[in-house]
Coordinates of C-alpha atoms in Angstrom, one line a residue:
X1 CA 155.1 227.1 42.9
X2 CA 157.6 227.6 40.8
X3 CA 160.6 230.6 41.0
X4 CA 161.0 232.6 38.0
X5 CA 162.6 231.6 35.1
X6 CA 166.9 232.1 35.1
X7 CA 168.9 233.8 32.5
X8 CA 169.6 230.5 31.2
X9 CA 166.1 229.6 30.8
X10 CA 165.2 232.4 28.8
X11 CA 165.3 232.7 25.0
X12 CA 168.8 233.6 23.1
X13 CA 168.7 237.7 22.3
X14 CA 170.9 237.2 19.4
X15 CA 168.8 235.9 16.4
X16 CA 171.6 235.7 14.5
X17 CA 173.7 233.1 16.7
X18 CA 170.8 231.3 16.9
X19 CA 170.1 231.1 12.5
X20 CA 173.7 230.9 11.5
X21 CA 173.8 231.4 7.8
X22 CA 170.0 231.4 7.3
X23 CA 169.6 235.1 9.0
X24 CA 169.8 237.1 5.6
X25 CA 167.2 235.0 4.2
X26 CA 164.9 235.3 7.6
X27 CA 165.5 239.0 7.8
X28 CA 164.9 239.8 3.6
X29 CA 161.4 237.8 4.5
X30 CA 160.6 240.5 7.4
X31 CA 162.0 243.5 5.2
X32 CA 159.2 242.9 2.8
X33 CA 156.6 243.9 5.6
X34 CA 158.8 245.9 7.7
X35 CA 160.7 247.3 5.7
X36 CA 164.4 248.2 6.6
X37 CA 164.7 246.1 10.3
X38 CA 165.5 248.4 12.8
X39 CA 165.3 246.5 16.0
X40 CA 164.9 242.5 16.6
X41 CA 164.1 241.8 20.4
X42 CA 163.1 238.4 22.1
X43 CA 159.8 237.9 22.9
X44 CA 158.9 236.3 26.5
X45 CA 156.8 232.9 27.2
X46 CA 158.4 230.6 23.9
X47 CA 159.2 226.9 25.8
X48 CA 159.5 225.2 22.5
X49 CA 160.3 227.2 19.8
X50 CA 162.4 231.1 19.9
X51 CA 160.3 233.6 19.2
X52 CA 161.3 237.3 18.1
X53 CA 159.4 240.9 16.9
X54 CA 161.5 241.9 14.5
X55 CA 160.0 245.8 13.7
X56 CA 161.1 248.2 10.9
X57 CA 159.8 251.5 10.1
X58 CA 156.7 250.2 8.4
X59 CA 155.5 248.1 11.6
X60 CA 156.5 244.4 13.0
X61 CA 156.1 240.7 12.1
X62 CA 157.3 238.1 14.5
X63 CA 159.9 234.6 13.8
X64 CA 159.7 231.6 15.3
X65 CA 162.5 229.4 15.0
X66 CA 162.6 226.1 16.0
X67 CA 165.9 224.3 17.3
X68 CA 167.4 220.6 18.1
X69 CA 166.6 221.7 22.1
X70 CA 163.5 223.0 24.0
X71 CA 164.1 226.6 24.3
X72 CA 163.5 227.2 27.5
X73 CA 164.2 223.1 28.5
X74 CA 167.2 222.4 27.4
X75 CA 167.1 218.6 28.5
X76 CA 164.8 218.3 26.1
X77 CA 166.1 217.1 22.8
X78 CA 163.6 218.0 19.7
X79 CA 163.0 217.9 15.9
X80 CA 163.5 221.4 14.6
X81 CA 161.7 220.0 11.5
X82 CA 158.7 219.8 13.4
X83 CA 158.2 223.2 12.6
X84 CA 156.3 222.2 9.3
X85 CA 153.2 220.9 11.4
X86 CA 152.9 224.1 13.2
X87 CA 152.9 225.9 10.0
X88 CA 150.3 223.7 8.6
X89 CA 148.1 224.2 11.7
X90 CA 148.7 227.9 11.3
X91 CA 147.9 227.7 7.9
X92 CA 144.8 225.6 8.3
X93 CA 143.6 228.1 11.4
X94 CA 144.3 231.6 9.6
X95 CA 142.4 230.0 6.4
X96 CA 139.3 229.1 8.3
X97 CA 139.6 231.8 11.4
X98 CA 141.5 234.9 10.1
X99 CA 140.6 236.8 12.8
X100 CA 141.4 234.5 15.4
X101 CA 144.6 233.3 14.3
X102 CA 148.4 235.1 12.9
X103 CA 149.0 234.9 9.1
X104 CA 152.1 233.4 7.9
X105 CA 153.9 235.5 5.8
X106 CA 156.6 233.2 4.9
X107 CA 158.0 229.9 6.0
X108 CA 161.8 228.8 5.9
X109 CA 162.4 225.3 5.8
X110 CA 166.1 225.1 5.9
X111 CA 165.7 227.7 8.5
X112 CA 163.1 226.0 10.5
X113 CA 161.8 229.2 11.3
X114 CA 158.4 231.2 10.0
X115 CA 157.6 234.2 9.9
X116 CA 154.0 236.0 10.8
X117 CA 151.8 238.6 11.2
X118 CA 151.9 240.3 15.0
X119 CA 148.7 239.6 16.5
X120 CA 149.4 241.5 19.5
X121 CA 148.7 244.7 19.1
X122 CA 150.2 245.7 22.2
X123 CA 152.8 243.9 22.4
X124 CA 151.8 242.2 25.4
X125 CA 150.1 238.6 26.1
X126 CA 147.2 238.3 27.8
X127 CA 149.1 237.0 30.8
X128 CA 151.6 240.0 31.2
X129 CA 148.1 242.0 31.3
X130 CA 146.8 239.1 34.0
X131 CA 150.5 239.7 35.9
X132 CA 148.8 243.3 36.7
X133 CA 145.2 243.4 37.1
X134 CA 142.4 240.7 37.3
X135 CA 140.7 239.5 33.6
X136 CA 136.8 241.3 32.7
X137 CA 133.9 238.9 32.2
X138 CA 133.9 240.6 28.7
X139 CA 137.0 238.8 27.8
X140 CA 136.3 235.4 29.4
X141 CA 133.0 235.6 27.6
X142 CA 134.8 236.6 24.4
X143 CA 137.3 233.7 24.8
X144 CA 134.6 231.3 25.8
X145 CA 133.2 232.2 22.3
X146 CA 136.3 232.8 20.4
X147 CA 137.2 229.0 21.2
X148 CA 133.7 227.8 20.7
X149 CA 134.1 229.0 17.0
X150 CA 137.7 227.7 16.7
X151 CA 136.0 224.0 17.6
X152 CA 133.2 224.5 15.3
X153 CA 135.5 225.3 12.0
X154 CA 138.1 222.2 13.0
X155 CA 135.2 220.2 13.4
X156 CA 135.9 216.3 11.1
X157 CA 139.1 218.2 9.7
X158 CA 142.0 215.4 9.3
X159 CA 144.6 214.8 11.6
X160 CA 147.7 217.1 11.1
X161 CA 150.1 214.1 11.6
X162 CA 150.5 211.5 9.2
X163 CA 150.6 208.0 10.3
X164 CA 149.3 208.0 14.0
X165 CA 151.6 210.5 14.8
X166 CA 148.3 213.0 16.9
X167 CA 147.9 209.8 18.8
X168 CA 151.2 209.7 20.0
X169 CA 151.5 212.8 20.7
X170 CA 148.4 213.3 22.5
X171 CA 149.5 210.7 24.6
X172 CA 152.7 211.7 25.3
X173 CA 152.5 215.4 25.3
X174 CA 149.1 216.6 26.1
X175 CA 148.5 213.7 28.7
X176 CA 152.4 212.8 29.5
X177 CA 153.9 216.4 30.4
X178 CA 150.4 217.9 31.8
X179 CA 147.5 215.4 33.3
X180 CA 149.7 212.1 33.9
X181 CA 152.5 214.3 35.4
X182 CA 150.9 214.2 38.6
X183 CA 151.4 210.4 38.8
X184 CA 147.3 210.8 40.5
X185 CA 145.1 207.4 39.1
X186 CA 142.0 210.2 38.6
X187 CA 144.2 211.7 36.3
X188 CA 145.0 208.5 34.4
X189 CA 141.6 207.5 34.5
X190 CA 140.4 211.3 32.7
X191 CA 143.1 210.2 30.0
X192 CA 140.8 207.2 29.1
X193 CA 137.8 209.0 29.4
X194 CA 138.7 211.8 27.2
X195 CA 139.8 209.2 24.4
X196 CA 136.5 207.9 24.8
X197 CA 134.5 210.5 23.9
X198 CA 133.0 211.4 21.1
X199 CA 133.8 214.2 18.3
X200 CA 137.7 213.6 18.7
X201 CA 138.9 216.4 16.3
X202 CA 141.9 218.7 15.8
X203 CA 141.9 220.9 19.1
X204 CA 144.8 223.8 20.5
X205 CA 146.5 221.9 23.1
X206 CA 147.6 224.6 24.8
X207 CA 145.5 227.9 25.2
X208 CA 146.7 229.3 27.9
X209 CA 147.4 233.6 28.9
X210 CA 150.7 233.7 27.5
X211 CA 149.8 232.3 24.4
X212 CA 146.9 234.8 23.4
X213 CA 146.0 238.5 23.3
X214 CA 142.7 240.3 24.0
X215 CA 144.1 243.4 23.4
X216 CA 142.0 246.2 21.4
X217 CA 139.0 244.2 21.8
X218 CA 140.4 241.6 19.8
X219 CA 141.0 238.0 20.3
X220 CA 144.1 236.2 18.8
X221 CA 145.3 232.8 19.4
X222 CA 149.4 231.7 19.0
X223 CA 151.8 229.2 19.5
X224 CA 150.2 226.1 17.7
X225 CA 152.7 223.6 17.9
X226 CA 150.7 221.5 20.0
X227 CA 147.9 221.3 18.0
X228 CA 146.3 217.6 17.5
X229 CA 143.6 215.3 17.1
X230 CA 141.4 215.3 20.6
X231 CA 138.6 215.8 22.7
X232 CA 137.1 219.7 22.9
X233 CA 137.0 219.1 26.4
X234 CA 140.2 219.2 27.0
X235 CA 141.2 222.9 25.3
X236 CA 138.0 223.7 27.7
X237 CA 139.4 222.2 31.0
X238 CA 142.9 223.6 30.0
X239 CA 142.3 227.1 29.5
X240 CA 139.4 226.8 32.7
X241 CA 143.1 226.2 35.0
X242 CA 145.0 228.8 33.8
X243 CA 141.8 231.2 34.4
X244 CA 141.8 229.6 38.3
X245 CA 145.8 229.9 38.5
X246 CA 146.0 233.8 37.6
X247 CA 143.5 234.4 40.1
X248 CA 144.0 232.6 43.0
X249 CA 145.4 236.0 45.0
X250 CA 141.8 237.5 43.7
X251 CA 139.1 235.0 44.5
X252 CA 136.5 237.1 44.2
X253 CA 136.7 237.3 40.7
X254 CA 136.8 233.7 40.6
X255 CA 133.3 232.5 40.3
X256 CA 131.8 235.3 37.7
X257 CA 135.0 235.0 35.7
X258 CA 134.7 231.4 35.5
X259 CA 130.4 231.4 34.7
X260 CA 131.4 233.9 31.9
X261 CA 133.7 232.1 30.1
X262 CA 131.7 228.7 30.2
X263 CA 128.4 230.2 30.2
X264 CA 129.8 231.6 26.5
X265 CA 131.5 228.5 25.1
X266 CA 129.6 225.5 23.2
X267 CA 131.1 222.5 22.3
X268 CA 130.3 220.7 19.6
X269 CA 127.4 218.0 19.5
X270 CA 124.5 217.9 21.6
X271 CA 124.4 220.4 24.8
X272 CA 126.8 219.1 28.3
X273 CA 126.3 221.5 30.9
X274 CA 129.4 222.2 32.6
X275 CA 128.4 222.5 36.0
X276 CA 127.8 218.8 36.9
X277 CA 130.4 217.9 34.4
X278 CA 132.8 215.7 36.2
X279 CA 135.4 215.5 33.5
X280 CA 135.9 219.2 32.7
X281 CA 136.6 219.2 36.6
X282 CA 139.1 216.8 37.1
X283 CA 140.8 217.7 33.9
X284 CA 140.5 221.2 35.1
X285 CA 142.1 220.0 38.5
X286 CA 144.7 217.9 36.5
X287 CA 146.1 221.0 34.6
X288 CA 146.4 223.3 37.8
X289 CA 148.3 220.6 38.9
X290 CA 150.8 220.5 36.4
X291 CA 151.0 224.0 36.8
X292 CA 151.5 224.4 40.5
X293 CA 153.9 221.3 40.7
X294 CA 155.9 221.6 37.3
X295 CA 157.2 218.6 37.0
X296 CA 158.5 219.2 33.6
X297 CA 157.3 222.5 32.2
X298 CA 158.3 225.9 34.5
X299 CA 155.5 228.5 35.1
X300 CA 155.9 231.5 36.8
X301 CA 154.3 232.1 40.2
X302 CA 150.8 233.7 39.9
X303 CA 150.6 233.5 43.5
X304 CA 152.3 233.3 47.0
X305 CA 153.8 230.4 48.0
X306 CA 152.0 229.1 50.5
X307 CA 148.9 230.1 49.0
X308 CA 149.9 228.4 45.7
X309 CA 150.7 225.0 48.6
X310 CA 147.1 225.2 49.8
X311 CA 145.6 224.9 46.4
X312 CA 148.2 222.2 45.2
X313 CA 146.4 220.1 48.5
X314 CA 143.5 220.9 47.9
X315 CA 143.2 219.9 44.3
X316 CA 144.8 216.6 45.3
X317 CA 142.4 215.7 48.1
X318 CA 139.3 217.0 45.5
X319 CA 141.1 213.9 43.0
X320 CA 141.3 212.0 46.0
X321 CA 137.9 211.6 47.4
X322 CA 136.0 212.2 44.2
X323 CA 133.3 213.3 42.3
X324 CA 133.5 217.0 42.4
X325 CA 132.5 219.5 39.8
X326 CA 133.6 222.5 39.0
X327 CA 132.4 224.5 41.5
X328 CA 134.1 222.5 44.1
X329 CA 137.5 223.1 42.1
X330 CA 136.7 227.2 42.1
X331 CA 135.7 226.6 46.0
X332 CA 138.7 224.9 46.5
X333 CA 140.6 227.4 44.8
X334 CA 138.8 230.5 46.8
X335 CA 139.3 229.0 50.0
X336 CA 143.5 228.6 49.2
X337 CA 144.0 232.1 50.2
X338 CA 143.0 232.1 53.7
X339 CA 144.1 228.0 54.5

């Protein structure tokens, strides 16, 4: 797997190298709901975009500030004006989902940076809690129906791009950096299959532990920059890998951890179970792929190494031999801590 992340990987600490001449404006925008900032610290897990808690004495907000470069990738060259469809997507959640999703509280063009409720009431993300202790079936049922109602209320809503632009980027960041990254003909094949299934609608792109809390009984969803037009299935399969990856060292928690977070969730349209559901599987396998070979993106270890090599050979000789399900992904998973 992959080794932690370097000081050079990690986000800048000094918000104001990284705004320039735009802080004061940034800053006045927190004071109005923190009141007089008091301390501004990084916060851990932003790839794309930086991401601060700025916290006065009247509580904390968090900015997001988008640059020319990948934050954590800096090989990867960016529009910082893509900001704006975040925004909208944040915007467009928070409206139809205010408890799922972070208000913003005010957006900064020139700045390219927003600035938003903090949904973490903690101040920790799911997977520093996951980094500690296994997940309860009470939150993989809550996030099985937390996203269920996040693909009922985006449901026939327009793309978020104008002009093609969610095709494109489907197909070169949700497939290119995460199921084709494997270079595995399975893979490319679930690419197709998932374009040809009905109900293609706005969907996350990219729910996984560090990008959500479950903290206080609460469920809140961040980071929506890679929100676009899609099939369900694949926020589904997505967030069904990261569940196997943070508990591969724990596979008896596997299978009821699992069963309670599918059991809960409903996609739209008529009923698919998901335990002879093919597709969820290999997409499933696809993703744990891309996050146990990391091609592109970096993800810290959830595991040993050789445990986390087992599972990477496994997975691939599951996509080689074909059809398996789920429960042959979650057995394949369980059986990558012994060899």
């Amino acid at each position: 797997m992959t080794a932690p992340p370097t000081l050079k990987d990690t986000p800048p600490t000094d918000l104001g190298t990284l705004l320039g001449p735009h802080l004061r404006p940034v800053l006045a925008a927190c004071r109005l709901y923190t009141g007089r900032p008091t301390r501004v610290e990084a916060c851990t897990g932003g790839t794309v975009s930086h991401v601060f808690r700025v916290t006065g004495d009247r509580g904390s907000v968090i900015v997001k500030v988008r640059g020319p470069r990948f934050a954590r990738l800096a090989h990867i060259a960016t529009d910082p004006a893509l900001i704006a469809v975040e925004h909208r997507a944040l915007a467009l959640h928070h409206r139809l989902l205010p408890d799922l999703f972070p208000k913003v509280l005010a957006f900064l063009p020139a700045a390219h940076a927003m600035v938003m409720t903090d949904v973490f009431p903690d101040g920790r993300s799911w997977r520093e809690h996951l980094d500690q202790r296994p997940a309860t079936a009470e939150e993989c049922a809550r996030l099985g129906t937390a996203l269920s109602r996040v693909h009922q209320a985006t449901t026939g809503l327009p793309p978020l791009r104008d002009g093609g632009g969610d095709d494109r980027f489907r197909a070169e960041h949700a497939y290119g950096y995460s199921l084709r990254a494997a270079g595995h003909r399975a893979l490319d094949e679930a690419c197709r299959h998932l374009d040809a299934l009905p109900g293609q609608q706005l969907i996350l792109g990219d729910i996984c532990p560090k990008n959500l809390s479950l903290a206080a009984g609460k469920t809140a969803f961040v980071d929506l920059d890679n929100v676009h037009t899609g099939a369900p299935l694949f926020d589904l399969g997505y967030l069904l890998a990261h569940l196997v990856l943070h508990h591969i060292a724990r596979p008896d928690h596997l299978r009821p951890l699992a069963t309670a977070f599918l059991d809960a969730y409903r996609l739209p349209g008529p009923p698919r179970p998901w335990r002879g559901n093919g597709l969820l599987a290999t997409v499933a396998a696809g993703i744990l792929l891309y996050r146990l070979e990391a091609r592109t993106v970096p993800y810290p270890p959830t595991a040993p190494p050789g445990t986390a090599a087992r599972l990477r050979r496994r997975v691939r000789q599951l996509l080689d031999t074909r059809p398996f399900t789920v429960q042959d992904v979650l057995e394949a998973a369980e059986g990558a801590v012994n060899g």
